[in-house]
Structure formats: structure tokens, C-alpha cells
CSV table of C-alpha atoms in Angstrom, one decimal:
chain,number,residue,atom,x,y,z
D,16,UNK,CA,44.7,-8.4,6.6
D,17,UNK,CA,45.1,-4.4,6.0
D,18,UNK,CA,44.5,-2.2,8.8
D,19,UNK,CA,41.4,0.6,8.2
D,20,UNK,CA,41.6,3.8,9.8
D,21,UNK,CA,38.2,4.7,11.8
D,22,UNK,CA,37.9,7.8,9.4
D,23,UNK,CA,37.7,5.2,6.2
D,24,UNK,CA,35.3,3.2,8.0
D,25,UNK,CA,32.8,6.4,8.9
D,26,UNK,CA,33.3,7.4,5.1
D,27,UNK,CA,32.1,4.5,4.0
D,28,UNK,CA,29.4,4.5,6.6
D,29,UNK,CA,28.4,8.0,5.5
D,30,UNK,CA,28.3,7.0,2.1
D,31,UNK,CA,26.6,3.2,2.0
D,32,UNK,CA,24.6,3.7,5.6
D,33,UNK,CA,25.6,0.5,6.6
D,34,UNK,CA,27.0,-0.6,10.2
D,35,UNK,CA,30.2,-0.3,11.3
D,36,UNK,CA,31.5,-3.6,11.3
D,37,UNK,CA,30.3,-4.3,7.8
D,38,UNK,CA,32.7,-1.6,6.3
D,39,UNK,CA,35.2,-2.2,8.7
D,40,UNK,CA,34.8,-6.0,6.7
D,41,UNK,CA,34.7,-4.2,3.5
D,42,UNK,CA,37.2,-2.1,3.6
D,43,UNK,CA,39.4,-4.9,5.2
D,44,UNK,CA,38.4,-7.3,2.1
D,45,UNK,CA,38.6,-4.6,-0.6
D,46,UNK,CA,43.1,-3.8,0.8
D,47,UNK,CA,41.5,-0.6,1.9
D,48,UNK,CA,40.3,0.4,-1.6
D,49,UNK,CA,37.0,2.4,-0.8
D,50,UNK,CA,35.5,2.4,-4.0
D,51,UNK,CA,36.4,-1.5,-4.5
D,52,UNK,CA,35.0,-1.8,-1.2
D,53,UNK,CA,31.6,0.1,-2.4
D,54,UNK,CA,31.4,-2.0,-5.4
D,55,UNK,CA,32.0,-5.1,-3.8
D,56,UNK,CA,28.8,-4.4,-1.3
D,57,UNK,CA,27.0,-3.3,-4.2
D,58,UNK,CA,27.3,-7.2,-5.2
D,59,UNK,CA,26.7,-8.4,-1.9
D,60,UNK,CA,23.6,-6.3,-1.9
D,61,UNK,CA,22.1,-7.2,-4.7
D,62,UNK,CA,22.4,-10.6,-3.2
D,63,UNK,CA,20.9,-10.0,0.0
D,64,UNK,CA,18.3,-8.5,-1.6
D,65,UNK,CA,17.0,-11.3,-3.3
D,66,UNK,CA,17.7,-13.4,-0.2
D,67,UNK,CA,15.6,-11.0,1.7
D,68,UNK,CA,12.6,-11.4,-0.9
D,69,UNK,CA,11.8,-14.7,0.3
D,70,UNK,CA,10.1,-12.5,3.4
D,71,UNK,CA,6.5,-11.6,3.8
D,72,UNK,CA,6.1,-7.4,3.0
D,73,UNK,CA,2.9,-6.9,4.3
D,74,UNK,CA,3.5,-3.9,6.4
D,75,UNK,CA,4.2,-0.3,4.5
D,76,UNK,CA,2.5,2.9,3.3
D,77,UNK,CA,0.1,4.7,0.9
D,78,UNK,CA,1.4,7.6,-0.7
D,79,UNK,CA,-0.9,9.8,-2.6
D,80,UNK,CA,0.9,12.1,-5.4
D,81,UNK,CA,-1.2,14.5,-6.6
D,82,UNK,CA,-0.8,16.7,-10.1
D,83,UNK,CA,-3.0,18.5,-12.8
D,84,UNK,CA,-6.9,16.8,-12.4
D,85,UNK,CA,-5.2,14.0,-11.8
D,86,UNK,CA,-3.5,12.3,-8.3
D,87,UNK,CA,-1.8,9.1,-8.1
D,88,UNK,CA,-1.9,6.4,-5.2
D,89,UNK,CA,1.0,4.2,-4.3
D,90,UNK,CA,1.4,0.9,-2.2
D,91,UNK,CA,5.1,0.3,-0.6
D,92,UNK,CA,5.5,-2.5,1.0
D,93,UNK,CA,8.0,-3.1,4.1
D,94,UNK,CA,8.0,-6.0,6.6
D,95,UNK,CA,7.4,-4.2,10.1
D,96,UNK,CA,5.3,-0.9,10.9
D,97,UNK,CA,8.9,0.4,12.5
D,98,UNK,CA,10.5,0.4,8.8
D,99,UNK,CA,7.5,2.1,7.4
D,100,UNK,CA,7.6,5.1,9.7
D,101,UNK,CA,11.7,5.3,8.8
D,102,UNK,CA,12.6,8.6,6.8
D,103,UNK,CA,14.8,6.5,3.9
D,104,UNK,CA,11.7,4.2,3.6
D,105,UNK,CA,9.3,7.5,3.4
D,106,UNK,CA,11.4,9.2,1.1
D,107,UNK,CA,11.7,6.8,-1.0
D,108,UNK,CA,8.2,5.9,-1.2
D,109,UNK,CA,7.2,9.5,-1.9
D,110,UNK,CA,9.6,10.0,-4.6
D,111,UNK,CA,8.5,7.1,-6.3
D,112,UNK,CA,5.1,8.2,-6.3
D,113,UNK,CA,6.3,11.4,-7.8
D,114,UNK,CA,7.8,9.6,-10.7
D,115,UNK,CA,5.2,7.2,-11.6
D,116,UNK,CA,2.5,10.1,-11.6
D,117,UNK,CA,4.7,12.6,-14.0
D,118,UNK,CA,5.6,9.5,-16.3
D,119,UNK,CA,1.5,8.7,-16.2
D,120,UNK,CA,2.1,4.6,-15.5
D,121,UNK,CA,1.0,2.4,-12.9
D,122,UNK,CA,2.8,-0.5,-14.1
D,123,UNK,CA,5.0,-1.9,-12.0
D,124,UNK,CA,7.1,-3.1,-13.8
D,125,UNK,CA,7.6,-0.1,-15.7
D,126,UNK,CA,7.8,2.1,-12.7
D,127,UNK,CA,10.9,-0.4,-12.0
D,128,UNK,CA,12.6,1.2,-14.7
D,129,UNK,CA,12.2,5.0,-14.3
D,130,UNK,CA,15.0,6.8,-13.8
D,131,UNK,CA,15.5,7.0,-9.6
D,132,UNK,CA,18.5,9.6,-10.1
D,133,UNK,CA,22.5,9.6,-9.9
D,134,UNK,CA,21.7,7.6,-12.8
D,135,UNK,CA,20.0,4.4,-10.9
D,136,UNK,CA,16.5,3.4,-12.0
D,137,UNK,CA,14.0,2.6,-9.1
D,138,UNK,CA,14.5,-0.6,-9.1
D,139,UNK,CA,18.5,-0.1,-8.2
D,140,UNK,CA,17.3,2.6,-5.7
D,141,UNK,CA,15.3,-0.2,-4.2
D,142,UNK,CA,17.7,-2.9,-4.0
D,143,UNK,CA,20.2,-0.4,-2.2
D,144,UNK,CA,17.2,0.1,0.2
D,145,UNK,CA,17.3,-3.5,1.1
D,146,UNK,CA,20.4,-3.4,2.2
D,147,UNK,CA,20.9,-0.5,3.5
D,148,UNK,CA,17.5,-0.9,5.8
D,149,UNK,CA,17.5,-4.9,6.1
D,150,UNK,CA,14.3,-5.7,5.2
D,151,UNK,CA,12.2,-6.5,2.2
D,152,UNK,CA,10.9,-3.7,0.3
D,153,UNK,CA,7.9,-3.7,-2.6
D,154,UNK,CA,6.4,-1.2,-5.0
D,155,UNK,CA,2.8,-3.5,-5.0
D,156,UNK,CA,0.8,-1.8,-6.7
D,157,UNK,CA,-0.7,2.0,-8.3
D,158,UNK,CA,-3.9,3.6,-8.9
D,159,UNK,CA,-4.6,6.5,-11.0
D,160,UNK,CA,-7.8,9.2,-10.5
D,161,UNK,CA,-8.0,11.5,-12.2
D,162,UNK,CA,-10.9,15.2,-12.1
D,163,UNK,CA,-11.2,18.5,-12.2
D,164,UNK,CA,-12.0,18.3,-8.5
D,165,UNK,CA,-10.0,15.7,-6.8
D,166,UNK,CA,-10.7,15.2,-2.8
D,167,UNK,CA,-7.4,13.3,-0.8
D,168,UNK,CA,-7.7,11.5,2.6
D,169,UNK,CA,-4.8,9.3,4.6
D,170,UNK,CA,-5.3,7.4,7.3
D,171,UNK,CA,-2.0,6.8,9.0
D,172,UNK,CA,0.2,5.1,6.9
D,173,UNK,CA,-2.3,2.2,6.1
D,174,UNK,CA,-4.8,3.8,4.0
D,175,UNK,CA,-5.0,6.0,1.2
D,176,UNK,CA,-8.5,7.8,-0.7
D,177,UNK,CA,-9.1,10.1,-3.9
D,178,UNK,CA,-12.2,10.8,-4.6
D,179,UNK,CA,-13.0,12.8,-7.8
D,180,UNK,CA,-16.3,14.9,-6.8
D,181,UNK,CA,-18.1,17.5,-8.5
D,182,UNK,CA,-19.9,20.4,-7.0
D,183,UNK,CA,-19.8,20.9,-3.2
D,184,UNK,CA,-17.8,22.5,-0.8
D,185,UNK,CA,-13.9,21.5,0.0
D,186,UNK,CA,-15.2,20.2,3.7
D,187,UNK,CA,-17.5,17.6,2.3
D,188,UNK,CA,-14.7,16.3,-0.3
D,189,UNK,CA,-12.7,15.8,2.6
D,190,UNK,CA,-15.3,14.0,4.6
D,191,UNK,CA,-16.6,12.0,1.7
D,192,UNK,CA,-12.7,10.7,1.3
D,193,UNK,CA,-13.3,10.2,5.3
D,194,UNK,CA,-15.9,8.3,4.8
D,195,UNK,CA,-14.3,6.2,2.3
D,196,UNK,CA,-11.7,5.4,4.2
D,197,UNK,CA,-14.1,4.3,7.3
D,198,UNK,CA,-16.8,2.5,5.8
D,199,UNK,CA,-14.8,0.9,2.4
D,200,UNK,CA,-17.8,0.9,-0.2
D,201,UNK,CA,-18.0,-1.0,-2.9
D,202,UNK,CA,-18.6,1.4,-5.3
D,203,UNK,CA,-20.6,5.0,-5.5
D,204,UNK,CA,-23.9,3.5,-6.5
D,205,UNK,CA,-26.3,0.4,-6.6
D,206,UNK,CA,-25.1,0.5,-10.5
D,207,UNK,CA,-21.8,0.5,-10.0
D,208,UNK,CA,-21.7,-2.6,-8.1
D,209,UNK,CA,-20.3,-5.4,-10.5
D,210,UNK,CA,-22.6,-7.8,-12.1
D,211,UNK,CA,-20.4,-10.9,-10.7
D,212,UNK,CA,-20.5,-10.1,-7.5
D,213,UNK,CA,-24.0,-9.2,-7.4
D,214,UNK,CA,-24.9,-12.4,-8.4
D,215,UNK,CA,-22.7,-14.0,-6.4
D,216,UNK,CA,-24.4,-12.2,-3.2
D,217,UNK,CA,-27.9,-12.8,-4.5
D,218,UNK,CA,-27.2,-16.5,-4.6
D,219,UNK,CA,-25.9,-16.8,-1.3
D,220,UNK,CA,-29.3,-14.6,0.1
D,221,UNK,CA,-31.5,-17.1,-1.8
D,222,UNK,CA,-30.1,-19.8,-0.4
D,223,UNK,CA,-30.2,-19.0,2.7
D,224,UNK,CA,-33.6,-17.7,2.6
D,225,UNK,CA,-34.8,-21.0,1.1
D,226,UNK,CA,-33.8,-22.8,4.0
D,227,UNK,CA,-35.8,-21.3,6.4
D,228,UNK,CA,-39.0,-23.0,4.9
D,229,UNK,CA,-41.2,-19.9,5.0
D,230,UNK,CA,-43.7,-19.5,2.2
D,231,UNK,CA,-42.3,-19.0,-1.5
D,232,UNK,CA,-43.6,-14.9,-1.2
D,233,UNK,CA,-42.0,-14.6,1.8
D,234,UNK,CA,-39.0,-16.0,0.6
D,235,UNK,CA,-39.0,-13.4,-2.0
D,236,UNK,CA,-39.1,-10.7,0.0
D,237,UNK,CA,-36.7,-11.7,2.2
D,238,UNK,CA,-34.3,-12.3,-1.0
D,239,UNK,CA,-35.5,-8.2,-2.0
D,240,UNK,CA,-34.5,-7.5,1.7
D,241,UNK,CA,-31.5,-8.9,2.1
D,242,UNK,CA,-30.2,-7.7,-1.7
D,243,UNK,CA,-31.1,-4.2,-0.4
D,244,UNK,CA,-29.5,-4.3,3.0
D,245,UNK,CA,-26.4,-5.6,1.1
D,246,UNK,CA,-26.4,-2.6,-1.3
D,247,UNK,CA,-27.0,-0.1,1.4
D,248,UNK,CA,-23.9,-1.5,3.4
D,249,UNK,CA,-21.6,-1.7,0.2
D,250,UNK,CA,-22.8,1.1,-2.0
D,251,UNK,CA,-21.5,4.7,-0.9
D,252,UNK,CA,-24.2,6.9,-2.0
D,253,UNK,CA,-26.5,4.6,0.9
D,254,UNK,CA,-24.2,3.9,3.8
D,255,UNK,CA,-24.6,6.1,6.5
D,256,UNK,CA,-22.8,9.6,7.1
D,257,UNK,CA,-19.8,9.1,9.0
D,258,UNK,CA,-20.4,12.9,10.6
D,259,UNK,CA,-23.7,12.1,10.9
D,260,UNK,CA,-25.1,8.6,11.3
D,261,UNK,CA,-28.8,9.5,11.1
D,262,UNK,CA,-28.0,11.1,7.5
D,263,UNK,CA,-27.2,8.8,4.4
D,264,UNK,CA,-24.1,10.3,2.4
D,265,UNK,CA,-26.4,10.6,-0.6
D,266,UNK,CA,-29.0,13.1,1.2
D,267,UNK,CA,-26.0,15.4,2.2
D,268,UNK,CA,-24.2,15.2,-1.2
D,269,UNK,CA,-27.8,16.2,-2.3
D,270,UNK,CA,-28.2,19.0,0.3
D,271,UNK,CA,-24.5,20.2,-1.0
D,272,UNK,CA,-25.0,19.8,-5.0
D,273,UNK,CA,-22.4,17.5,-4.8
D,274,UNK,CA,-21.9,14.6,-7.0
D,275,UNK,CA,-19.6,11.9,-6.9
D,276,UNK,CA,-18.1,10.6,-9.8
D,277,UNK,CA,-15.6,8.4,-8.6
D,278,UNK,CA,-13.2,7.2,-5.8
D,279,UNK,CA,-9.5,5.0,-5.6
D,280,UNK,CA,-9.0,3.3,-2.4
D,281,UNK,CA,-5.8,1.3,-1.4
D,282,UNK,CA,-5.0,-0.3,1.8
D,283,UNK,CA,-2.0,-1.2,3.2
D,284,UNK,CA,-1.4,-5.2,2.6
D,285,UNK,CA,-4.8,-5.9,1.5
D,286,UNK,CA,-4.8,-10.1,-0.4
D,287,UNK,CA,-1.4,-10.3,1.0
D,288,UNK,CA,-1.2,-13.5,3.6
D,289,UNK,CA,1.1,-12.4,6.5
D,290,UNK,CA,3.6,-14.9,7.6
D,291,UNK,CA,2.3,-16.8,11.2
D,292,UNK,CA,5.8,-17.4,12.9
D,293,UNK,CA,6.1,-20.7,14.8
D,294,UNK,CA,7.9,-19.8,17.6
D,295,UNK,CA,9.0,-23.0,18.9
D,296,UNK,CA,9.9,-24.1,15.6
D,297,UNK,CA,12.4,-21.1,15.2
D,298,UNK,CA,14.0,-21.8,18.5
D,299,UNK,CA,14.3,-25.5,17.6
D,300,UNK,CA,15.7,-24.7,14.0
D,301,UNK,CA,17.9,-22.5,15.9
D,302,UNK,CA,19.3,-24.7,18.3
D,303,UNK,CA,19.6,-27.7,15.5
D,304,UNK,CA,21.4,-25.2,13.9
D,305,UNK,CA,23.9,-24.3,16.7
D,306,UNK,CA,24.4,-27.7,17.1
D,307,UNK,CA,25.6,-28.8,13.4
């Protein structure tokens, strides 16, 4: 087998940020041919990419990109909370966020395609990721928001707002988006809320007011009631002020000539089923394993 010199094996390093030992391998496989070796983990990463995709990535960050009355929200998905906070996973993340917002698409698919840079696309830019961090990596999903007066919030990593408000001062744009984050209405109004689910809620409310065998009018009022309380709670306009709880956000936006029109929320994860590892199971599939 040919004999690498350490100062191949950090080049290679510096170039793929992979471990030691696997470009010492490389280069060893590759007759000490570093481009061949480059290429040949290329291959091998593609493939341990789609190995790795078989994992849960329900960890990762919201990046907001924001531009000309319009801002852009992106969901990357990692496996751990450690990877997420890593600079190659942030940069990443942002710069794909960048791209999707100036080539106006939250597909995707198509965002797959854009050009990364060096002349990779982002899907390429991904895949080398995967290797290069070890763990599964996503683009889930984007929002686009667009005003004339856009309001941004972030939570951590996890959680991402825009709201698009008009009138009011920058301070109650930021806490609106605040608020937003906290609280996680349903939409800005009582007519906003989507038929479906209103129905839906309704439904459940008359049922279970029905089954407390109270008089028909007081049935009905407890149906009103409970259809109310559920608006207040999901509607953004009626929940209560997160500086303030003994102020609704819709008598301060009032109070400020503020309106809002809109708002994009995305959370970390959200509809994605995290993985429950069975300890004992891994260590006995381990030691089945050792033993074969």
C-alpha cells in the first residue's frame, strides 16, 4: 500500500474537512493521487449520504432572509441541537436562505437546484455537508411574506416570525412578532380562522356540551362560550398581550394605529415524528452483531 506523507493527509483534510484517518485511507486507496482521492470520497459521500437519510432530522434552525417588502423564512433540518449550533451547518443554512429569497421560490425542490457556487447546486452543497458533518441534513420547507412594513423575530434557533404590519411604531412590530412566537395564533382575526377547522372545533364543543344534559338554551350558550373562548385563545388580535397580560393585543394595536395584515410562523420540526431509541434493543443488536 503507498506510504502518505502527514502534509498530504492535512491537505486533504484542509480541503474535504474530514478526519484524519479517512484521508490517510484515501489517499492510501487513491496511490497517493489527491485529486483521485477527492473524487473517490466524493462517491463515497454521495453514498453515505443517502445512507444517512434513513435518520430522523428533526432538530435544526429557522433562518429568516429578508429583502425589498418582502423577507423569506427557511426550515433546515439536522439530527441533534449540537449540529445546528455548528458554523458549516449555519452558513450553510443562511446562504440558502439568501438564494431562495433572490430567486423568489419556496419550492424545494427547486431550491435544490440553485446554483450553491464553485459551480455545485445546493443540493451537491448539501450532500458534501453530510459527509463532511455526519449527520442528516434537510431543506424542509419555506415561507414567503412579503409588505411594505415587515416586523422579524427568532427565538433561538427553533422559531422563526414575520409579521407584515401597517402603522405603529418599530417596538410594537417587534413585540407583535414576540408575541407570535409565544402564544402561536391561528391566524390575525376571528375571520381568518379556516372554515374546516372551525367546524371541526364547533363539533367537538357541541358534543361535549350535549353530554352534560343541561337544558337545550343552556346548551347553546355553552356551545357560543366555548366557540368564543376558542377564538380568543387562537386568534391573535384576542389573545392576551404578551408585555401586558391585562391588555388584549388588539386594544394596543388600536392605541398604536397599528394594523396587522399578516404573519409567517415556522417552527423547528413541527409534524415531524422524532425517532424513540430503544436502548436495550441497540445494545442487543450490537452485541448480536459483534457476535456474527
Amino acid at each position: 500500500m503507498t506510504q502518505v506523507s502527514a502534509k498530504l493527509v492535512k491537505e486533504l483534510r484542509d480541503r474535504t474537512g474530514l478526519g484524519m484517518m479517512e484521508c490517510k485511507k484515501a489517499l492510501e486507496e487513491a496511490g497517493g493521487d489527491i485529486e483521485l482521492a477527492i473524487d473517490n470520497l466524493r462517491k463515497s459521500g454521495q453514498a453515505k449520504a443517502a445512507k444517512k437519510a434513513g435518520n430522523i432530522a428533526a432538530d435544526g434552525a429557522i433562518i429568516i432572509a429578508q429583502g425589498e417588502g418582502k423577507a423569506l423564512l427557511l426550515e433546515v433540518n439536522c439530527q441533534t441541537d449540537f449540529v445546528a449550533k455548528d458554523e458549516n451547518f449555519t452558513a450553510f443554512a443562511n446562504k440558502v436562505a439568501k438564494l431562495a429569497l433572490e430567486n423568489n421560490t419556496t419550492d424545494v425542490a427547486a431550491i435544490a437546484q440553485l446554483p450553491y457556487g464553485d459551480g455545485s447546486t445546493v443540493e451537491e452543497a448539501r450532500v458534501a455537508l453530510v459527509q463532511k458533518i455526519g449527520e442528516n441534513i434537510q431543506v424542509r420547507r419555506a415561507e414567503v411574506i412579503e409588505g411594505a412594513n415587515l416586523a422579524a423575530y427568532r427565538h433561538g434557533l427553533r422559531i422563526g416570525v414575520v409579521v407584515s404590519i401597517e402603522g405603529g411604531s418599530e417596538e410594537v412590530g417587534k413585540a407583535v412578532a414576540m408575541q407570535v412566537a409565544a402564544f402561536n395564533p391561528l391566524a390575525v382575526n376571528e375571520a381568518d380562522v379556516p372554515a374546516d377547522i372551525l367546524a371541526r372545533e364547533k363539533d367537538i364543543i357541541e358534543a361535549k356540551a350535549k353530554e352534560s344534559g343541561k337544558p337545550e338554551a343552556v346548551v347553546e350558550k355553552m356551545i357560543t362560550g366555548g366557540l368564543q373562548k376558542y377564538l380568543n385563545e387562537v386568534t391573535l388580535v384576542n389573545q392576551p398581550y404578551v408585555m401586558d397580560n391585562d391588555k388584549k393585543v388588539g386594544d394596543v394595536l388600536k392605541s398604536e394605529n397599528a394594523t396587522v395584515v399578516s404573519f409567517k410562523r415556522l417552527e423547528v420540526g413541527e409534524g415531524i415524528e422524532k425517532k424513540q431509541e430503544d436502548f436495550a434493543a441497540e445494545v442487543a443488536a450490537a452485541q448480536a452483531a459483534a457476535k456474527a
